[in-house]
Amino acid sequence: MSLLQVRDAVAFPGGSNSSDTVIDNVHFNLTTLNFWNYTLYSNGTLSNGSWCLLTFPPYTPPLLLENGTFINATWCYSPVKGIQHRAAIAIGYAVVFGIALVLTLVSLNKHARLYLPAEKRFYPIGRRWQWYWAIWVCATALISLLTCIDVDRYFLPELPIILTSFFWYLMQIGAIAVVWEAVRHWGSWMERQFTDPDPFALRDGDRRSKVEFWLPLWFYLFLWLNFFMIVPRNWEPIQHQRYPQQVVDEAIPTATDARFKTAAFLLAVCWLTTVFSLRHSIEHYCPRNRGILNRISGFLRYTPARFMIILPLAAVVPVYQALVAWHFAWSPLNIDGLDAAIYPGAYTPALLIVLVQAYFGLLLPNEDKELLRQRRVRDQALDREMGIVHKPSWWRRINGEHIAANESMSDRLARNVREVQGNRQATTRNPDGIDIASGPVEMTPVSPPPPASPRISRTEVERYSGKSDRGRTELAAGLMFPQAGERAAAQRHEEIGLDDAAPPPYQPEGDAGTRPAPNVERSATSNSTDRPPQQIRSMLDV
């Protein structure tokens, strides 16, 4: 039975007396019904303008009170009907959109991970927007499709048709945004590959960079204009499809007004902007072609296969939105709309866009990993040009250059010591006889150093502080006492002659004590105290 039922007023059937009426074998007080302005309609409803009740079985109310209240009554706007074709198809589409949502989340998890430090020029959020919009499309589509079930089941249309239409328009916005973000990010990815070998390959502030800065602002300006043309409006007339005349008077003029038609034009501008962005990226980041035919051929050759699929699908979105703005019979806003036109034109393009995006998202590698692979390829090419041959990966394992799973920190330090010395047998025992490998390095006992070879000792030895204190003393004494300074200098030269020669060359440990060292005592270098004091004759001597 069609939802657009004939709603003509009919007379109350007769009852036991003049103040009684019988509806489905239930007696009602006719005086009370007339007092509260209830009218019986041919579609089996009873309404007074404020309340609408079902009177056909099994929803006939069993009792009417004097105050006009029905007991156990069923509201006219209730899901009392079975699922029709529109609802059944909507359930199938909702299942596919749910699968697309799961695949989109997997792709987001794969491509959103960072394996390289984030760059200011290429923000990580840029590669994620296409997946965020795909999630938006799946979520709004699920709400729109699931509310289609109540569009069929409601006896008289009400809120479900508004929710279905509202979220369908939001899904259309998201579908165009998915394609835009995919194309825009592809251009950014091409730029990143172009500048990774040479960061200064492209100039800043040129026409290319200015176009890439203003183009997203231009796109989202028209996308949000489409949003403001559709969303902030009075949606109540859309649900007024309870009888044919009401559809003609209220629903059709609202669903085909100038705002819906303008919104379709704005969405077409967004699609054209996406195509221009693709052409701009191919022109600057792909090999150039001269001539009109060569440019067209190059544009088709360098366009990724993914865009060859989703761009035509995205073109269907504004075209169908414009079609339903002029032809109400094929519109999702029509509760009796043609299903063969609604689902292929309204939901299929957005569904295919999300599925194609998810498929290529699972197929293509993470961009950071791909960039690392390209860097390795470039490094290998440079090594081949320079004649550098790196050791294979198994070289470290067979030469002990790997860390065992159960190796402690002390074992690592001991292994590093052995590697520095270059001889494992020699580093097992150091020259002092301490077995390094027998215990942890941190706990190895420290033995006193071996006795040094005897040298000529001095009676007064002071630690060297970085400058010659004795030299400063002799200089001051020379200035104060010229004669004493000359004697001190002569004595110092004598002491220099008494010093040892250069130390002997290195000998093995066993021969360390065979060469006796002379034991010569030297006198102090200070001036003698048994001499008469120096007489200062004038201030010139000082």
XYZ file of C-alpha atoms in Angstrom:
542
model
C 0.000 0.000 0.000
C 1.365 3.407 -0.896
C 2.268 5.787 1.884
C 0.410 8.567 0.061
C -3.007 7.454 1.148
C -6.261 9.190 0.326
C -7.312 11.139 3.354
C -10.958 12.127 2.994
C -13.279 12.762 5.909
C -16.076 10.232 6.348
C -19.093 10.141 8.603
C -19.053 8.196 11.849
C -20.861 4.867 11.513
C -24.128 4.495 13.372
C -24.417 2.895 16.762
C -27.035 1.847 19.299
C -28.463 5.381 19.525
C -27.874 8.886 18.266
C -24.983 9.475 20.687
C -23.214 6.233 19.941
C -20.870 5.115 17.121
C -19.239 1.773 16.459
C -15.711 1.566 15.061
C -14.368 -1.963 14.594
C -17.001 -3.387 16.966
C -16.004 -0.882 19.689
C -18.657 1.603 20.926
C -17.606 5.256 21.394
C -19.521 8.205 22.699
C -20.309 10.312 19.638
C -21.063 13.390 21.738
C -17.574 13.292 23.250
C -15.976 12.847 19.828
C -17.852 15.830 18.421
C -17.079 17.935 21.490
C -13.332 17.386 21.015
C -13.569 17.931 17.234
C -12.484 14.430 16.202
C -12.876 13.539 12.539
C -12.801 10.090 11.007
C -10.838 9.718 7.742
C -10.954 7.148 5.001
C -7.422 5.893 5.711
C -8.556 4.630 9.122
C -7.288 7.498 11.262
C -9.085 9.622 13.809
C -7.766 13.142 14.277
C -8.709 16.502 15.785
C -5.696 18.461 14.482
C -3.642 17.858 17.629
C -4.000 14.118 18.084
C -4.039 11.434 15.428
C -4.987 7.842 16.293
C -5.306 4.589 14.389
C -8.768 3.029 14.385
C -8.304 -0.119 12.280
C -7.577 -3.466 13.923
C -5.546 -4.413 15.852
C -4.853 -0.805 16.883
C -8.437 0.263 17.664
C -8.542 1.917 21.125
C -10.833 0.016 23.493
C -12.097 2.992 25.547
C -12.778 6.735 25.291
C -12.983 8.853 28.436
C -15.205 11.900 28.827
C -12.203 14.240 28.720
C -11.383 13.058 25.185
C -8.574 10.660 26.185
C -8.316 7.265 24.487
C -7.055 4.271 26.425
C -4.369 2.067 24.777
C -4.434 4.139 21.596
C -1.773 3.945 18.888
C -0.237 7.125 17.502
C -0.509 7.632 13.736
C 3.225 8.314 13.492
C 4.268 4.878 14.669
C 6.192 2.067 12.885
C 3.271 -0.276 12.476
C 3.858 -1.371 8.867
C 6.236 -3.970 7.523
C 9.537 -3.415 5.733
C 9.085 -2.462 2.087
C 11.513 -2.488 -0.847
C 13.154 0.800 0.072
C 13.964 -0.373 3.586
C 15.211 -3.782 2.429
C 17.634 -2.231 -0.061
C 18.737 0.266 2.595
C 19.698 -2.554 4.965
C 21.891 -4.142 2.282
C 23.618 -0.841 1.537
C 24.114 -0.232 5.261
C 25.943 -3.562 5.606
C 28.305 -2.679 2.752
C 28.924 0.776 4.202
C 29.761 -0.880 7.520
C 32.381 -3.050 5.806
C 33.745 0.044 4.064
C 34.008 1.768 7.440
C 36.118 -1.081 8.849
C 38.416 -1.043 5.802
C 38.742 2.724 6.109
C 39.819 2.443 9.745
C 42.429 -0.158 8.783
C 43.768 2.113 6.036
C 43.856 5.057 8.415
C 45.825 3.036 10.939
C 48.293 2.033 8.217
C 48.890 5.400 6.590
C 48.666 7.587 9.695
C 51.716 6.027 11.373
C 54.939 8.031 11.305
C 58.304 6.415 10.658
C 60.118 9.697 10.023
C 60.217 12.919 12.037
C 57.307 15.208 11.231
C 58.208 18.070 8.913
C 56.714 21.524 9.078
C 56.311 21.548 5.324
C 54.336 18.280 5.259
C 52.054 17.965 8.272
C 50.991 14.410 9.259
C 47.358 15.553 9.415
C 47.461 16.178 5.664
C 47.657 12.498 4.797
C 44.834 11.604 7.204
C 42.101 13.971 6.035
C 41.013 11.732 3.180
C 40.394 8.902 5.685
C 38.638 11.201 8.137
C 36.219 12.294 5.408
C 35.724 8.658 4.389
C 34.713 7.870 7.973
C 32.333 10.834 7.802
C 30.750 9.426 4.623
C 30.274 5.967 6.136
C 28.810 7.326 9.378
C 26.300 9.663 7.699
C 25.357 7.001 5.155
C 24.652 4.474 7.902
C 22.367 6.928 9.705
C 20.564 7.843 6.500
C 20.088 4.224 5.432
C 18.990 2.907 8.812
C 16.368 5.624 9.141
C 14.999 4.518 5.763
C 13.580 1.519 7.602
C 11.246 3.760 9.594
C 10.345 5.716 6.465
C 8.640 2.563 5.216
C 7.314 1.405 8.563
C 5.740 4.666 9.761
C 2.025 4.771 8.979
C 2.229 8.519 8.349
C 5.618 10.069 7.502
C 7.286 12.197 10.116
C 10.851 12.542 11.496
C 12.509 9.549 9.691
C 12.161 11.107 6.221
C 13.799 14.303 7.535
C 16.706 12.392 9.080
C 17.178 10.346 5.923
C 17.305 13.437 3.724
C 19.436 15.493 6.109
C 22.195 12.901 6.521
C 22.081 12.053 2.818
C 23.038 15.620 1.964
C 25.833 15.489 4.558
C 27.067 12.271 2.941
C 27.189 14.032 -0.436
C 29.407 16.756 1.025
C 31.728 14.152 2.494
C 31.981 12.206 -0.769
C 33.221 15.282 -2.648
C 35.612 16.085 0.200
C 37.094 12.562 0.092
C 37.999 12.939 -3.578
C 39.380 16.435 -3.033
C 41.607 15.396 -0.132
C 42.842 12.357 -2.034
C 43.853 14.492 -5.030
C 45.314 17.288 -2.905
C 47.384 14.923 -0.806
C 48.632 13.108 -3.885
C 50.042 16.423 -5.089
C 51.633 16.989 -1.676
C 53.130 13.496 -1.776
C 54.569 14.164 -5.233
C 56.083 17.386 -3.936
C 57.596 15.557 -0.975
C 59.241 12.989 -3.242
C 60.434 15.792 -5.499
C 62.075 17.755 -2.679
C 63.418 14.892 -0.576
C 66.683 14.488 -2.583
C 67.093 18.275 -2.827
C 65.089 20.483 -0.385
C 65.884 23.547 -2.499
C 64.650 22.108 -5.789
C 61.434 24.178 -5.601
C 61.243 27.856 -4.804
C 59.077 29.320 -2.061
C 56.731 32.141 -2.919
C 56.360 31.309 -6.609
C 53.103 30.845 -8.503
C 53.056 27.112 -7.772
C 53.186 27.577 -3.994
C 50.609 30.380 -4.055
C 48.156 28.238 -6.022
C 48.640 25.344 -3.586
C 47.991 27.719 -0.689
C 44.798 29.308 -2.015
C 43.271 26.279 -3.723
C 42.139 24.475 -0.512
C 40.605 27.706 0.771
C 38.717 28.095 -2.495
C 37.442 24.514 -2.376
C 36.252 24.606 1.232
C 34.629 27.990 0.678
C 32.252 26.510 -1.883
C 31.856 23.284 0.088
C 30.712 25.166 3.160
C 28.474 27.373 1.036
C 26.813 24.155 -0.125
C 26.443 23.176 3.524
C 24.834 26.498 4.454
C 22.476 26.331 1.490
C 21.111 22.971 2.645
C 21.392 22.461 6.388
C 20.147 25.646 8.136
C 16.583 25.647 6.832
C 13.076 24.605 7.826
C 12.882 20.844 7.223
C 9.367 20.332 8.524
C 7.555 20.679 5.152
C 9.515 17.656 3.854
C 7.510 15.355 6.157
C 4.179 16.710 4.965
C 3.524 13.866 2.538
C 0.497 12.315 4.224
C -1.894 12.754 1.300
C -1.427 13.782 -2.343
C -2.577 17.362 -2.038
C -0.272 17.990 0.879
C 2.662 16.718 -1.179
C 1.852 19.125 -3.997
C 1.281 22.082 -1.716
C 4.181 21.725 0.744
C 6.704 18.917 0.108
C 7.503 19.490 -3.583
C 7.982 23.291 -3.380
C 10.346 22.864 -0.450
C 12.403 20.026 -1.973
C 12.838 21.860 -5.295
C 13.386 25.421 -4.132
C 16.194 27.724 -5.242
C 18.461 26.865 -2.315
C 18.689 23.168 -3.255
C 19.403 24.112 -6.871
C 22.130 26.574 -5.852
C 23.687 23.968 -3.584
C 24.069 21.582 -6.522
C 25.858 24.291 -8.525
C 28.263 24.963 -5.626
C 29.068 21.264 -5.397
C 29.871 21.241 -9.117
C 32.389 24.056 -8.525
C 34.067 21.902 -5.875
C 34.420 19.053 -8.369
C 35.939 21.328 -10.991
C 38.385 22.614 -8.374
C 39.463 19.042 -7.686
C 40.146 18.417 -11.372
C 42.184 21.634 -11.574
C 44.216 20.553 -8.533
C 45.043 17.248 -10.233
C 46.103 19.046 -13.400
C 48.244 21.476 -11.377
C 50.087 18.629 -9.600
C 50.747 16.763 -12.855
C 52.038 19.936 -14.488
C 54.595 20.713 -11.769
C 55.651 17.293 -10.486
C 55.489 15.109 -13.598
C 57.351 15.325 -16.927
C 55.975 18.149 -19.036
C 54.437 17.798 -22.457
C 54.189 20.448 -25.154
C 51.186 20.904 -27.362
C 47.484 20.509 -26.618
C 47.240 16.869 -27.644
C 50.428 15.931 -25.803
C 49.215 17.689 -22.672
C 45.906 15.831 -22.770
C 47.751 12.562 -23.340
C 50.191 13.324 -20.511
C 47.323 14.248 -18.175
C 45.684 10.888 -18.796
C 48.992 9.009 -18.632
C 50.166 10.429 -15.301
C 46.766 10.410 -13.575
C 46.750 7.545 -11.042
C 44.305 4.717 -11.679
C 42.539 5.507 -8.435
C 41.608 8.988 -9.665
C 40.495 7.644 -13.011
C 37.801 5.782 -11.065
C 36.753 8.139 -8.278
C 36.708 11.396 -10.265
C 33.890 10.235 -12.612
C 32.048 8.833 -9.605
C 32.404 12.174 -7.847
C 30.970 13.921 -10.911
C 27.736 11.947 -10.445
C 27.208 13.521 -7.005
C 26.487 17.134 -8.085
C 24.693 15.939 -11.220
C 22.244 13.796 -9.265
C 21.828 16.493 -6.614
C 20.847 18.932 -9.358
C 18.526 16.332 -10.919
C 16.511 15.801 -7.729
C 16.349 19.568 -7.193
C 14.257 19.740 -10.389
C 12.621 16.300 -10.457
C 11.018 15.321 -7.141
C 9.923 11.834 -8.260
C 13.554 10.573 -8.169
C 14.516 12.372 -4.982
C 15.426 10.629 -1.690
C 13.229 13.261 -0.051
C 10.189 11.592 -1.612
C 8.796 8.785 0.521
C 7.412 7.166 -2.638
C 10.474 7.936 -4.741
C 11.710 5.559 -7.413
C 14.140 3.099 -5.778
C 15.811 2.291 -9.106
C 16.905 5.929 -9.322
C 17.508 6.721 -5.648
C 20.060 4.056 -4.731
C 22.186 4.030 -7.917
C 22.318 7.830 -8.008
C 22.224 8.777 -4.328
C 24.248 6.127 -2.476
C 26.224 4.044 -4.994
C 28.761 6.750 -6.051
C 29.708 7.560 -2.440
C 29.934 3.862 -1.581
C 32.207 3.100 -4.537
C 34.429 6.097 -3.752
C 35.011 4.860 -0.213
C 35.609 1.265 -1.333
C 38.107 2.313 -4.027
C 39.923 4.495 -1.510
C 40.056 1.642 1.006
C 41.302 -0.827 -1.619
C 44.162 1.390 -2.731
C 44.842 2.296 0.887
C 45.456 -1.360 1.675
C 47.440 -1.836 -1.530
C 49.782 1.170 -1.371
C 52.624 1.312 1.196
C 53.007 3.791 4.016
C 54.518 6.997 2.671
C 57.271 7.212 5.276
C 58.337 3.644 4.495
C 58.271 4.385 0.787
C 60.424 7.465 1.342
C 62.925 5.414 3.338
C 63.049 2.874 0.528
C 63.730 5.593 -2.019
C 66.530 6.936 0.159
C 68.105 3.486 0.374
C 67.928 3.133 -3.394
C 69.618 6.506 -3.858
C 72.318 5.641 -1.309
C 73.013 2.329 -3.029
C 73.304 4.083 -6.380
C 75.775 6.596 -4.928
C 77.783 3.786 -3.308
C 78.027 1.983 -6.629
C 79.234 5.150 -8.332
C 81.902 5.652 -5.656
C 82.908 1.978 -5.577
C 81.838 1.441 -1.946
C 80.846 -2.127 -1.070
C 79.110 -2.638 2.256
C 79.344 -5.858 4.206
C 76.229 -8.025 4.100
C 73.878 -8.192 7.045
C 75.089 -11.656 8.096
C 78.624 -10.336 8.600
C 77.857 -8.975 12.046
C 76.279 -12.197 13.221
C 79.122 -14.513 12.251
C 81.748 -12.122 13.636
C 80.089 -11.707 16.999
C 78.928 -8.180 16.344
C 75.469 -8.756 17.681
C 73.916 -8.499 21.113
C 72.717 -11.731 22.653
C 69.303 -11.814 24.255
C 70.632 -12.757 27.713
C 73.773 -10.630 27.619
C 74.228 -8.378 30.665
C 75.699 -4.909 30.704
C 78.971 -6.149 32.233
C 79.303 -8.717 29.443
C 78.769 -5.996 26.865
C 81.457 -3.819 28.443
C 83.878 -6.736 28.560
C 83.150 -7.508 24.908
C 83.730 -3.865 23.971
C 87.073 -3.916 25.802
C 88.105 -7.018 23.895
C 87.107 -5.419 20.599
C 89.132 -2.265 21.357
C 92.251 -4.265 22.304
C 91.926 -6.332 19.143
C 93.086 -9.620 20.740
C 90.750 -11.711 22.822
C 93.534 -13.762 24.366
C 95.503 -10.697 25.332
C 92.496 -8.963 26.873
C 91.548 -11.959 28.968
C 94.288 -11.003 31.360
C 95.616 -7.483 31.604
C 99.312 -6.654 32.214
C 98.704 -6.482 35.979
C 97.479 -10.092 36.085
C 93.767 -9.307 36.616
C 91.382 -11.659 34.875
C 88.842 -9.327 33.248
C 86.599 -12.014 31.820
C 86.301 -13.817 35.167
C 83.885 -11.327 36.688
C 81.913 -8.160 36.131
C 83.939 -5.191 35.043
C 82.334 -2.923 37.605
C 83.395 -5.279 40.466
C 86.993 -5.946 39.324
C 89.373 -5.243 42.281
C 91.801 -2.424 41.702
C 95.414 -3.383 42.608
C 98.110 -0.823 43.485
C 100.277 0.259 40.574
C 103.654 -1.477 40.202
C 106.681 0.332 41.706
C 108.265 2.771 39.354
C 111.892 2.593 38.363
C 114.164 4.448 40.827
C 114.956 7.946 39.703
C 117.044 10.750 41.028
C 115.065 12.214 43.914
C 114.922 15.775 45.079
C 114.711 16.924 48.621
C 111.978 19.423 47.905
C 109.420 18.474 45.314
C 106.318 20.514 44.719
C 103.371 19.575 42.560
C 103.352 21.345 39.241
C 100.488 23.859 39.136
C 100.650 24.765 35.477
C 103.235 27.530 35.745
C 106.799 27.577 37.045
C 106.708 28.846 40.646
C 110.457 28.532 40.900
C 110.903 30.714 37.818
C 108.718 33.419 39.288
C 110.665 33.251 42.575
C 114.020 33.569 40.830
C 112.728 36.496 38.735
C 111.539 38.346 41.812
C 114.778 37.611 43.654
C 116.773 38.840 40.662
C 114.944 42.112 40.725
C 115.334 42.586 44.475
C 118.824 41.141 44.853
C 120.821 41.084 41.623
C 123.740 39.109 43.017
C 121.536 36.497 44.606
C 119.614 36.136 41.382
C 122.817 35.430 39.437
C 123.875 32.771 41.947
C 120.402 31.156 41.818
C 120.500 31.007 38.036
C 123.975 29.414 38.084
C 122.832 26.862 40.656
C 119.789 26.016 38.539
C 121.996 25.338 35.518
C 124.142 23.032 37.642
C 121.045 21.119 38.785
C 119.914 20.725 35.213
C 123.198 19.042 34.469
C 122.653 16.661 37.374
C 119.221 15.476 36.108
C 118.825 12.066 34.571
C 118.948 11.430 30.898
C 115.866 10.385 28.986
C 114.006 7.390 30.453
C 115.057 3.959 29.144
C 113.062 2.399 26.330
C 110.157 0.087 27.096
C 111.165 -3.388 28.212
C 109.087 -6.467 28.919
C 107.699 -7.013 32.363
C 110.273 -9.689 33.252
C 113.222 -7.354 32.611
C 111.822 -4.415 34.540
C 114.214 -4.716 37.526
C 117.470 -5.607 35.753
C 118.625 -2.040 35.126
C 119.502 -0.241 38.362
C 118.775 3.460 38.422
C 121.226 5.883 40.013
C 120.265 7.277 43.359
C 121.676 10.765 43.429
C 120.667 13.200 46.096
C 120.483 16.828 45.157
C 120.717 19.736 47.493
C 117.994 22.265 47.915
C 117.853 25.074 45.434
C 117.154 27.755 48.018
C 119.794 30.259 48.993
C 122.094 29.502 51.866
C 121.341 31.162 55.178
C 124.949 31.308 56.487
C 125.960 34.046 54.080
C 125.826 37.760 54.962
C 122.734 39.589 53.850
C 122.764 41.547 50.636
C 123.220 45.254 51.079
C 120.859 47.476 49.122
C 122.662 50.541 47.936
C 119.855 52.481 46.319
C 116.326 52.136 44.982
C 117.807 51.518 41.543
C 119.009 48.133 42.751
C 115.414 47.216 43.520
